[in-house]
MMTF fields as JSON, N, C-alpha, C and O atoms, coordinates in Angstrom:
{
  "mmtfVersion": "1.0.0",
  "mmtfProducer": "UNKNOWN",
  "numBonds": 375,
  "numAtoms": 376,
  "numGroups": 94,
  "numChains": 1,
  "numModels": 1,
  "chainsPerModel": [1],
  "groupsPerChain": [94],
  "chainIdList": ["A"],
  "bondAtomList": [4, 2, 8, 6, 12, 10, 16, 14, 20, 18, 24, 22, 28, 26, 32, 30, 36, 34, 40, 38, 44, 42, 48, 46, 52, 50, 56, 54, 60, 58, 64, 62, 68, 66, 72, 70, 76, 74, 80, 78, 84, 82, 88, 86, 92, 90, 96, 94, 100, 98, 104, 102, 108, 106, 112, 110, 116, 114, 120, 118, 124, 122, 128, 126, 132, 130, 136, 134, 140, 138, 144, 142, 148, 146, 152, 150, 156, 154, 160, 158, 164, 162, 168, 166, 172, 170, 176, 174, 180, 178, 184, 182, 188, 186, 192, 190, 196, 194, 200, 198, 204, 202, 208, 206, 212, 210, 216, 214, 220, 218, 224, 222, 228, 226, 232, 230, 236, 234, 240, 238, 244, 242, 248, 246, 252, 250, 256, 254, 260, 258, 264, 262, 268, 266, 272, 270, 276, 274, 280, 278, 284, 282, 288, 286, 292, 290, 296, 294, 300, 298, 304, 302, 308, 306, 312, 310, 316, 314, 320, 318, 324, 322, 328, 326, 332, 330, 336, 334, 340, 338, 344, 342, 348, 346, 352, 350, 356, 354, 360, 358, 364, 362, 368, 366, 372, 370],
  "bondOrderList": [1, 1, 1, 1, 1, 1, 1, 1, 1, 1, 1, 1, 1, 1, 1, 1, 1, 1, 1, 1, 1, 1, 1, 1, 1, 1, 1, 1, 1, 1, 1, 1, 1, 1, 1, 1, 1, 1, 1, 1, 1, 1, 1, 1, 1, 1, 1, 1, 1, 1, 1, 1, 1, 1, 1, 1, 1, 1, 1, 1, 1, 1, 1, 1, 1, 1, 1, 1, 1, 1, 1, 1, 1, 1, 1, 1, 1, 1, 1, 1, 1, 1, 1, 1, 1, 1, 1, 1, 1, 1, 1, 1, 1],
  "groupList": [{"groupName": "UNK", "atomNameList": ["N", "CA", "C", "O"], "elementList": ["N", "C", "C", "O"], "formalChargeList": [0, 0, 0, 0], "bondAtomList": [1, 0, 2, 1, 3, 2], "bondOrderList": [1, 1, 2], "singleLetterCode": "X", "chemCompType": "L-PEPTIDE LINKING"}],
  "groupTypeList": [0, 0, 0, 0, 0, 0, 0, 0, 0, 0, 0, 0, 0, 0, 0, 0, 0, 0, 0, 0, 0, 0, 0, 0, 0, 0, 0, 0, 0, 0, 0, 0, 0, 0, 0, 0, 0, 0, 0, 0, 0, 0, 0, 0, 0, 0, 0, 0, 0, 0, 0, 0, 0, 0, 0, 0, 0, 0, 0, 0, 0, 0, 0, 0, 0, 0, 0, 0, 0, 0, 0, 0, 0, 0, 0, 0, 0, 0, 0, 0, 0, 0, 0, 0, 0, 0, 0, 0, 0, 0, 0, 0, 0, 0],
  "groupIdList": [1, 2, 3, 4, 5, 6, 7, 8, 9, 10, 11, 12, 13, 14, 15, 16, 17, 18, 19, 20, 21, 22, 23, 24, 25, 26, 27, 28, 29, 30, 31, 32, 33, 34, 35, 36, 37, 38, 39, 40, 41, 42, 43, 44, 45, 46, 47, 48, 49, 50, 51, 52, 53, 54, 55, 56, 57, 58, 59, 60, 61, 62, 63, 64, 65, 66, 67, 68, 69, 70, 71, 72, 73, 74, 75, 76, 77, 78, 79, 80, 81, 82, 83, 84, 85, 86, 87, 88, 89, 90, 91, 92, 93, 94],
  "secStructList": [7, 2, 2, 2, 2, 2, 2, 2, 2, 2, 2, 2, 2, 1, 7, 2, 2, 2, 2, 2, 2, 2, 2, 2, 2, 2, 2, 2, 2, 2, 2, 2, 2, 2, 2, 2, 2, 2, 2, 2, 2, 2, 2, 2, 2, 2, 2, 2, 2, 2, 2, 2, 2, 2, 2, 2, 2, 2, 7, 7, 1, 6, 6, 1, 1, 2, 2, 2, 2, 2, 2, 2, 2, 2, 2, 2, 2, 2, 2, 2, 2, 2, 2, 2, 2, 2, 2, 6, 1, 6, 6, 7, 7, 7],
  "xCoordList": [-45.4, -43.96, -43.187, -42.362, -43.524, -42.996, -43.2, -42.214, -44.266, -44.711, -43.967, -43.602, -43.603, -42.855, -41.341, -40.707, -40.771, -39.501, -39.363, -38.483, -40.459, -40.357, -40.317, -39.575, -41.19, -41.198, -39.887, -39.323, -39.397, -37.921, -36.81, -35.857, -36.962, -36.122, -36.024, -34.996, -37.488, -37.795, -37.242, -36.459, -37.58, -37.31, -35.818, -35.379, -35.01, -33.514, -33.017, -32.086, -33.455, -33.267, -33.362, -32.719, -34.216, -34.465, -33.269, -32.481, -33.161, -32.121, -32.567, -33.775, -31.827, -32.057, -33.309, -34.414, -32.855, -33.729, -35.17, -36.169, -35.167, -36.498, -37.408, -38.625, -36.578, -37.165, -37.855, -39.008, -36.87, -37.4, -38.558, -39.448, -38.457, -39.639, -41.032, -42.085, -41.0, -42.029, -42.588, -43.751, -41.765, -42.138, -42.72, -43.88, -42.133, -42.785, -44.139, -45.06, -44.304, -45.52, -46.563, -47.766, -46.009, -47.007, -47.475, -48.629, -46.68, -46.75, -47.858, -48.842, -47.455, -48.437, -49.69, -50.61, -49.99, -51.194, -51.812, -52.955, -51.343, -51.799, -52.297, -53.367, -51.593, -52.084, -53.243, -54.077, -53.404, -54.596, -55.817, -56.916, -55.541, -56.601, -57.078, -58.222, -56.064, -56.479, -57.172, -58.065, -56.803, -57.712, -59.074, -60.039, -59.268, -60.453, -61.364, -62.556, -60.878, -61.471, -62.0, -62.988, -61.13, -61.531, -62.656, -63.499, -62.54, -63.497, -64.829, -65.914, -64.709, -66.018, -66.543, -67.7, -65.67, -66.252, -66.948, -68.143, -66.339, -66.879, -68.258, -69.206, -68.527, -69.878, -70.684, -71.844, -70.366, -71.217, -71.759, -72.926, -70.789, -71.033, -72.096, -73.002, -71.689, -72.662, -74.181, -75.165, -74.281, -75.285, -76.283, -77.514, -75.514, -76.136, -76.705, -77.812, -76.032, -76.474, -77.691, -78.587, -77.691, -78.882, -79.954, -81.106, -79.697, -80.897, -81.473, -82.694, -80.629, -81.288, -82.08, -83.104, -81.606, -82.38, -83.677, -84.626, -83.795, -84.874, -85.792, -87.008, -85.296, -86.156, -86.781, -87.978, -86.117, -86.526, -87.817, -88.823, -87.651, -88.613, -89.696, -90.746, -89.629, -90.697, -91.62, -92.627, -91.212, -92.045, -93.506, -94.302, -93.899, -95.308, -95.952, -95.332, -97.183, -98.046, -98.072, -97.793, -98.491, -98.701, -97.427, -97.484, -96.33, -95.042, -94.053, -92.896, -94.349, -93.415, -92.712, -91.658, -93.069, -92.311, -91.141, -90.213, -91.345, -90.412, -88.865, -88.153, -88.421, -87.096, -86.652, -85.524, -87.57, -87.461, -87.535, -86.789, -88.454, -88.581, -87.171, -86.581, -86.747, -85.164, -84.193, -83.439, -84.316, -83.077, -83.215, -82.198, -84.427, -84.664, -84.701, -84.12, -85.305, -85.403, -83.981, -83.741, -83.018, -81.805, -81.028, -80.558, -80.874, -80.074, -80.903, -80.298, -82.239, -82.883, -82.728, -82.5, -82.909, -82.791, -81.404, -81.381, -80.304, -79.076, -79.097, -78.632, -79.684, -79.723, -80.349, -79.804, -81.525, -82.545, -81.731, -81.768, -81.108, -80.169, -79.228, -79.156, -78.594, -77.576, -78.222, -77.721, -79.386, -79.979, -80.598, -80.722, -81.125, -81.427, -80.285, -80.423, -79.065, -77.989, -77.428, -76.861, -77.47, -76.987, -77.972, -77.501, -79.298, -80.453, -80.108, -80.357, -79.592, -79.312, -78.157, -77.969, -77.304, -76.029, -76.346, -77.104, -75.82, -75.936, -75.417, -74.347, -75.973, -75.419, -75.934, -75.741, -76.482, -76.578, -78.107, -79.064, -78.084, -79.314, -80.002, -79.304, -81.442, -81.957, -81.476, -81.994],
  "yCoordList": [-3.227, -3.292, -2.247, -1.455, -2.324, -1.464, -0.057, 0.667, 0.468, 1.714, 2.167, 3.342, 1.351, 1.648, 1.933, 2.814, 1.102, 1.309, 2.674, 3.475, 2.887, 4.133, 5.322, 6.275, 5.246, 6.55, 6.601, 7.687, 5.606, 5.695, 6.144, 6.817, 5.748, 6.196, 7.675, 8.352, 8.129, 9.549, 10.288, 11.217, 9.956, 10.606, 10.763, 11.809, 9.721, 9.565, 10.756, 11.465, 10.961, 11.634, 13.123, 13.97, 13.401, 14.84, 15.38, 14.649, 16.775, 17.406, 17.731, 17.663, 18.051, 18.537, 19.678, 19.663, 20.436, 21.974, 21.497, 21.856, 20.613, 19.97, 19.366, 19.546, 18.486, 17.825, 18.611, 18.44, 19.731, 20.604, 21.468, 21.736, 21.953, 22.548, 21.786, 22.406, 20.552, 19.818, 19.616, 19.883, 19.201, 19.136, 20.386, 20.328, 21.647, 22.722, 22.939, 23.336, 22.682, 22.832, 21.881, 22.127, 20.662, 19.671, 20.064, 19.796, 20.645, 21.292, 22.414, 22.501, 23.266, 24.439, 23.837, 24.271, 23.009, 22.234, 21.735, 22.156, 20.929, 20.254, 21.476, 21.358, 22.518, 23.486, 24.142, 24.43, 24.427, 25.168, 23.94, 24.269, 22.678, 21.857, 21.592, 21.279, 21.771, 21.692, 22.885, 22.806, 24.051, 25.206, 25.055, 25.318, 24.728, 24.624, 23.639, 23.933, 22.399, 21.401, 21.82, 21.332, 22.878, 23.424, 24.59, 24.905, 25.129, 26.283, 25.246, 25.566, 24.249, 23.573, 22.913, 23.037, 22.358, 21.754, 22.915, 22.827, 23.847, 25.119, 25.447, 25.484, 25.715, 25.715, 24.556, 24.822, 23.326, 22.323, 22.266, 21.977, 22.574, 22.869, 24.023, 23.991, 25.059, 26.22, 25.939, 26.357, 25.202, 24.804, 23.767, 23.768, 23.043, 22.036, 22.579, 22.171, 23.745, 24.207, 25.075, 25.291, 25.625, 26.368, 25.526, 25.891, 24.44, 23.507, 23.05, 23.102, 22.558, 22.061, 23.292, 23.066, 24.512, 25.843, 26.133, 26.588, 25.887, 26.012, 24.766, 24.952, 23.477, 22.356, 22.741, 22.494, 23.313, 23.359, 24.305, 24.092, 25.532, 26.532, 26.17, 26.799, 25.279, 24.79, 23.71, 23.415, 23.051, 21.968, 22.243, 21.304, 23.46, 23.915, 23.21, 22.816, 23.1, 22.52, 23.593, 24.787, 22.863, 23.589, 24.231, 25.352, 23.546, 23.7, 24.256, 23.861, 25.231, 25.751, 26.705, 27.022, 27.324, 28.298, 27.891, 28.63, 26.402, 25.839, 26.177, 26.762, 25.939, 26.349, 27.877, 28.174, 28.841, 30.153, 30.516, 31.37, 29.875, 30.004, 29.564, 30.307, 28.536, 27.984, 29.068, 29.452, 29.554, 30.413, 31.757, 32.448, 32.269, 33.447, 33.137, 33.935, 32.081, 31.785, 31.499, 31.863, 30.733, 30.564, 31.73, 31.67, 32.71, 33.846, 34.67, 35.218, 34.755, 35.207, 34.699, 35.352, 33.426, 32.472, 32.68, 32.768, 32.768, 33.127, 34.374, 34.507, 35.415, 36.794, 36.687, 37.077, 36.138, 36.059, 35.325, 35.781, 34.317, 33.754, 34.762, 34.965, 35.269, 36.521, 37.565, 37.942, 37.904, 38.9, 38.439, 39.323, 37.233, 36.468, 36.427, 36.769, 35.979, 35.796, 37.042, 36.976, 38.206, 39.487, 39.901, 40.404, 39.743, 40.113, 39.375, 39.979, 38.198, 37.424, 37.812, 37.418, 38.584, 39.031, 40.168, 41.108, 40.035, 40.878, 42.231, 42.176, 43.449, 44.875, 45.333, 46.472, 44.422, 45.058, 45.63, 45.09, 46.692, 47.529, 47.472, 47.359, 47.544, 47.399, 48.126, 47.969],
  "zCoordList": [-134.387, -134.316, -135.242, -134.788, -136.524, -137.502, -137.119, -137.252, -136.678, -136.397, -135.293, -135.334, -134.121, -132.977, -133.34, -132.758, -134.381, -134.878, -135.408, -135.091, -136.369, -137.098, -136.275, -136.511, -135.226, -134.163, -133.552, -133.421, -133.198, -132.355, -133.332, -132.939, -134.636, -135.537, -135.791, -135.823, -135.998, -136.136, -134.912, -135.113, -133.665, -132.555, -132.321, -131.842, -132.658, -132.659, -133.777, -133.395, -134.831, -136.029, -135.709, -136.33, -134.686, -134.387, -133.644, -133.043, -133.714, -133.038, -131.704, -131.479, -130.849, -129.467, -129.598, -129.056, -130.306, -130.436, -130.787, -130.165, -131.899, -132.281, -131.379, -131.341, -130.508, -129.311, -128.434, -128.039, -128.066, -126.944, -127.229, -126.421, -128.656, -129.288, -129.365, -129.215, -129.581, -129.681, -128.04, -127.739, -127.225, -125.762, -125.457, -125.05, -125.566, -125.188, -125.773, -125.059, -127.102, -127.762, -127.353, -127.444, -126.848, -126.202, -124.748, -124.413, -123.944, -122.758, -122.78, -122.045, -123.815, -124.158, -124.471, -123.777, -125.269, -125.81, -124.577, -124.404, -123.656, -122.486, -121.526, -120.929, -121.403, -120.619, -120.978, -120.12, -122.204, -122.796, -122.562, -122.117, -122.867, -122.876, -121.161, -120.831, -120.315, -118.914, -118.478, -117.633, -119.027, -118.637, -119.291, -118.574, -120.361, -121.04, -120.373, -120.27, -119.869, -119.183, -117.782, -117.233, -117.245, -115.784, -116.045, -115.206, -117.24, -117.553, -117.788, -117.303, -118.398, -118.836, -117.226, -116.823, -116.606, -115.258, -114.573, -114.289, -114.338, -113.459, -114.096, -113.311, -115.548, -116.108, -115.825, -115.511, -115.856, -115.357, -113.976, -113.71, -113.073, -111.699, -111.314, -110.482, -112.196, -112.123, -112.691, -112.08, -113.9, -114.334, -113.432, -113.406, -112.835, -111.774, -110.852, -110.501, -110.163, -109.097, -109.461, -108.646, -110.867, -111.103, -111.378, -111.143, -111.851, -112.081, -110.83, -110.681, -109.813, -108.511, -107.822, -107.178, -107.969, -107.392, -108.147, -107.509, -109.549, -110.194, -109.982, -110.038, -109.736, -109.404, -108.09, -107.946, -107.121, -105.657, -105.721, -105.044, -106.748, -106.759, -107.63, -107.494, -108.49, -109.452, -109.022, -109.666, -107.776, -107.468, -107.353, -107.38, -107.228, -106.925, -105.738, -104.75, -105.929, -104.752, -103.676, -103.784, -102.552, -101.354, -100.744, -100.238, -100.793, -100.301, -101.126, -100.976, -102.099, -102.761, -102.179, -102.73, -101.065, -100.299, -99.4, -99.07, -98.992, -97.93, -98.473, -97.657, -99.463, -99.583, -99.538, -99.144, -99.953, -99.457, -98.109, -97.629, -97.418, -95.957, -95.341, -94.556, -95.665, -95.229, -95.314, -94.42, -96.61, -97.069, -96.413, -96.367, -95.854, -95.205, -93.744, -93.008, -93.198, -91.715, -90.957, -89.806, -91.868, -91.273, -90.748, -89.612, -91.445, -90.991, -89.911, -88.99, -90.017, -89.011, -87.522, -86.504, -87.685, -86.516, -85.905, -84.678, -86.528, -85.918, -85.246, -84.114, -85.978, -85.429, -84.085, -83.052, -84.153, -83.023, -81.767, -80.624, -82.077, -81.135, -80.297, -79.085, -81.297, -80.827, -79.763, -78.703, -80.295, -79.515, -78.455, -77.608, -78.086, -76.969, -76.019, -74.844, -76.556, -75.853, -75.369, -74.278, -75.978, -75.544, -74.458, -73.437, -74.57, -73.606, -72.235, -71.192, -72.186, -70.995, -70.323, -69.172, -70.932, -70.305, -69.107, -69.349, -68.032, -66.888, -67.361, -67.967, -67.202, -67.289, -69.031, -69.456, -69.732, -70.972, -70.9, -70.344, -71.509, -71.722, -73.028, -74.035, -73.145, -74.287, -75.409, -76.515]
}
């Protein structure tokens, strides 16, 4: 309670310019911290993605190639589908 009263008295005792300066400093500090947290979050997401990729490829065994086959096969399947669709159109030459 005493600490709260002292804070109120100290706040009232400040001039308008001092309050504005403190508020601006607090906003700037908050903006810096927010930016730092966003950078840290991005780094964590990147590290998680890299860990997931390395776990997929490090499983070993007989199926180590499955993730790689999927990564290569998906675009190739799409290309093959488009080529087939073009081949079925009337009037299209090879």
